[in-house]
Amino acid sequence: MALAYVSHHGCSTRVLTLMPYSKDVTCTSCGKPLLADTELPRAITDIPSPFAMQRDTSCSILIKPTNGSFMSHRLGENLHVGVSDRESVVYSYAANGVSLEPSGWDMTLIVFRLNAITLNETLRSFLSDHAHYFTRDSYRENGWNCFDFVIHFLAFAKLGRHSKAEFTRQFVTGPLRSAHRYTALVRKVVDNGPVIVNA
């Protein structure tokens, strides 16, 4: 769901709406059709979405909610993290061990970009050298999990050594806040219809 501000000539009101927008919205300030195809010039300003489709995530560290989507995610609920290769296939670690996921990561957050030139080779070397650490039997939801997989991959790739708290603070907190602000606006528009932002 894409958000945008819409305003029209001769009126100072800006309306927050979902795109594509409904054509039957009337400006609450001046009473004119705000979004209809009329002769009134209007300005549409897209609000950049923090989310990416999986096909656009190559060479990245990604996060998504463990269950559901960011539209239903609440702060404090579990997140899943993975590494996307040059073809946007995500390598992640969960209860079934390491998996390669060519789908299932749409509407994800990119939290770190990786070097495209050496990424696939580095991932293969990492899995070859460290697969025995990331087995189904060693997985612990609140102990040895997907965050450990990514943190160890970053150390292996010589991209820094991080604790889970440091990794979260440095890479996850900012994008997660942006995602929650964006989804709160989407929910507000979904629940209430187009919202007057200023008049």
CSV table of C-alpha atoms in Angstrom, one decimal, residues 49-153:
chain,number,residue,atom,x,y,z
A,49,SER,CA,7.7,3.4,1.5
A,50,PRO,CA,10.4,1.8,3.7
A,51,PHE,CA,9.5,-1.6,2.4
A,52,ALA,CA,11.1,-3.5,-0.5
A,53,MET,CA,9.9,-6.3,-2.7
A,54,GLN,CA,12.2,-9.3,-2.5
A,55,ARG,CA,13.2,-9.0,-6.2
A,56,ASP,CA,14.7,-5.5,-5.3
A,57,THR,CA,16.7,-6.7,-2.3
A,58,SER,CA,19.8,-8.2,-3.8
A,59,CYS,CA,23.0,-8.0,-1.7
A,60,SER,CA,21.3,-6.9,1.6
A,61,ILE,CA,20.6,-7.8,5.1
A,62,LEU,CA,16.8,-8.0,5.5
A,63,ILE,CA,14.3,-8.1,8.3
A,64,LYS,CA,10.7,-9.0,8.4
A,65,PRO,CA,8.2,-10.1,11.1
A,66,THR,CA,8.6,-13.7,12.1
A,67,ASN,CA,4.8,-14.1,11.8
A,68,GLY,CA,2.6,-12.0,9.6
A,69,SER,CA,3.5,-8.7,8.0
A,70,PHE,CA,4.6,-5.3,9.2
A,71,MET,CA,1.0,-4.2,9.0
A,72,SER,CA,0.2,-6.3,12.0
A,73,HIS,CA,3.6,-6.3,13.7
A,74,ARG,CA,3.9,-4.6,17.1
A,75,LEU,CA,7.2,-3.4,18.7
A,76,GLY,CA,8.7,-6.2,20.8
A,77,GLU,CA,7.4,-9.0,18.6
A,78,ASN,CA,9.9,-11.3,17.0
A,79,LEU,CA,11.7,-10.5,13.8
A,80,HIS,CA,13.4,-12.7,11.2
A,81,VAL,CA,16.6,-11.6,9.6
A,82,GLY,CA,18.4,-13.0,6.5
A,83,VAL,CA,21.0,-12.3,3.9
A,84,SER,CA,20.0,-11.7,0.3
A,85,ASP,CA,22.4,-12.8,-2.4
A,86,ARG,CA,22.9,-11.2,-5.9
A,87,GLU,CA,19.8,-12.9,-7.2
A,88,SER,CA,17.7,-11.8,-4.2
A,89,VAL,CA,17.5,-15.4,-2.8
A,90,VAL,CA,17.5,-15.0,1.0
A,91,TYR,CA,19.6,-17.2,3.2
A,92,SER,CA,18.2,-17.5,6.7
A,93,TYR,CA,18.3,-19.7,9.7
A,94,ALA,CA,15.3,-21.0,11.6
A,95,ALA,CA,14.0,-24.1,13.3
A,96,ASN,CA,14.5,-26.2,10.2
A,97,GLY,CA,18.1,-25.1,9.8
A,98,VAL,CA,19.5,-22.9,7.0
A,99,SER,CA,17.2,-22.3,4.1
A,100,LEU,CA,17.5,-20.6,0.8
A,101,GLU,CA,14.3,-18.7,0.0
A,102,PRO,CA,13.6,-17.4,-3.5
A,103,SER,CA,10.3,-16.0,-2.2
A,104,GLY,CA,8.5,-15.0,1.0
A,105,TRP,CA,10.4,-11.8,1.7
A,106,ASP,CA,8.2,-9.2,0.0
A,107,MET,CA,7.4,-6.1,2.0
A,108,THR,CA,10.7,-6.5,3.9
A,109,LEU,CA,13.1,-3.9,5.3
A,110,ILE,CA,16.7,-3.6,4.0
A,111,VAL,CA,18.9,-2.8,7.0
A,112,PHE,CA,22.3,-3.1,5.4
A,113,ARG,CA,23.8,-3.3,1.9
A,114,LEU,CA,26.5,-5.7,1.0
A,115,ASN,CA,29.3,-5.8,-1.6
A,116,ALA,CA,27.8,-7.3,-4.7
A,117,ILE,CA,31.1,-8.4,-6.3
A,118,THR,CA,32.0,-10.9,-3.7
A,119,LEU,CA,28.8,-11.7,-1.9
A,120,ASN,CA,27.7,-15.0,-3.5
A,121,GLU,CA,31.2,-16.5,-3.1
A,122,THR,CA,31.4,-15.2,0.5
A,123,LEU,CA,28.0,-16.8,1.3
A,124,ARG,CA,29.1,-20.1,-0.1
A,125,SER,CA,32.3,-20.1,1.8
A,126,PHE,CA,30.5,-19.1,5.0
A,127,LEU,CA,28.0,-21.9,4.7
A,128,SER,CA,30.8,-24.4,3.8
A,129,ASP,CA,32.8,-23.4,6.9
A,130,HIS,CA,30.0,-22.8,9.4
A,131,ALA,CA,27.1,-25.1,8.4
A,132,HIS,CA,27.7,-27.3,11.4
A,133,TYR,CA,26.9,-24.4,13.7
A,134,PHE,CA,23.5,-23.7,12.1
A,135,THR,CA,21.7,-27.0,12.2
A,136,ARG,CA,18.1,-27.8,13.0
A,137,ASP,CA,19.2,-29.3,16.3
A,138,SER,CA,21.2,-26.3,17.5
A,139,TYR,CA,18.5,-23.7,16.8
A,140,ARG,CA,17.0,-22.0,19.8
A,141,GLU,CA,14.3,-19.3,19.3
A,142,ASN,CA,15.6,-17.1,22.1
A,143,GLY,CA,19.2,-18.1,22.0
A,144,TRP,CA,20.9,-19.4,18.9
A,145,ASN,CA,18.8,-18.0,16.0
A,146,CYS,CA,18.7,-16.1,12.7
A,147,PHE,CA,20.4,-13.1,14.3
A,148,ASP,CA,23.4,-15.2,15.3
A,149,PHE,CA,23.5,-16.5,11.7
A,150,VAL,CA,23.7,-13.0,10.2
A,151,ILE,CA,26.0,-11.7,12.9
A,152,HIS,CA,28.4,-14.6,12.3
A,153,PHE,CA,28.2,-14.0,8.5
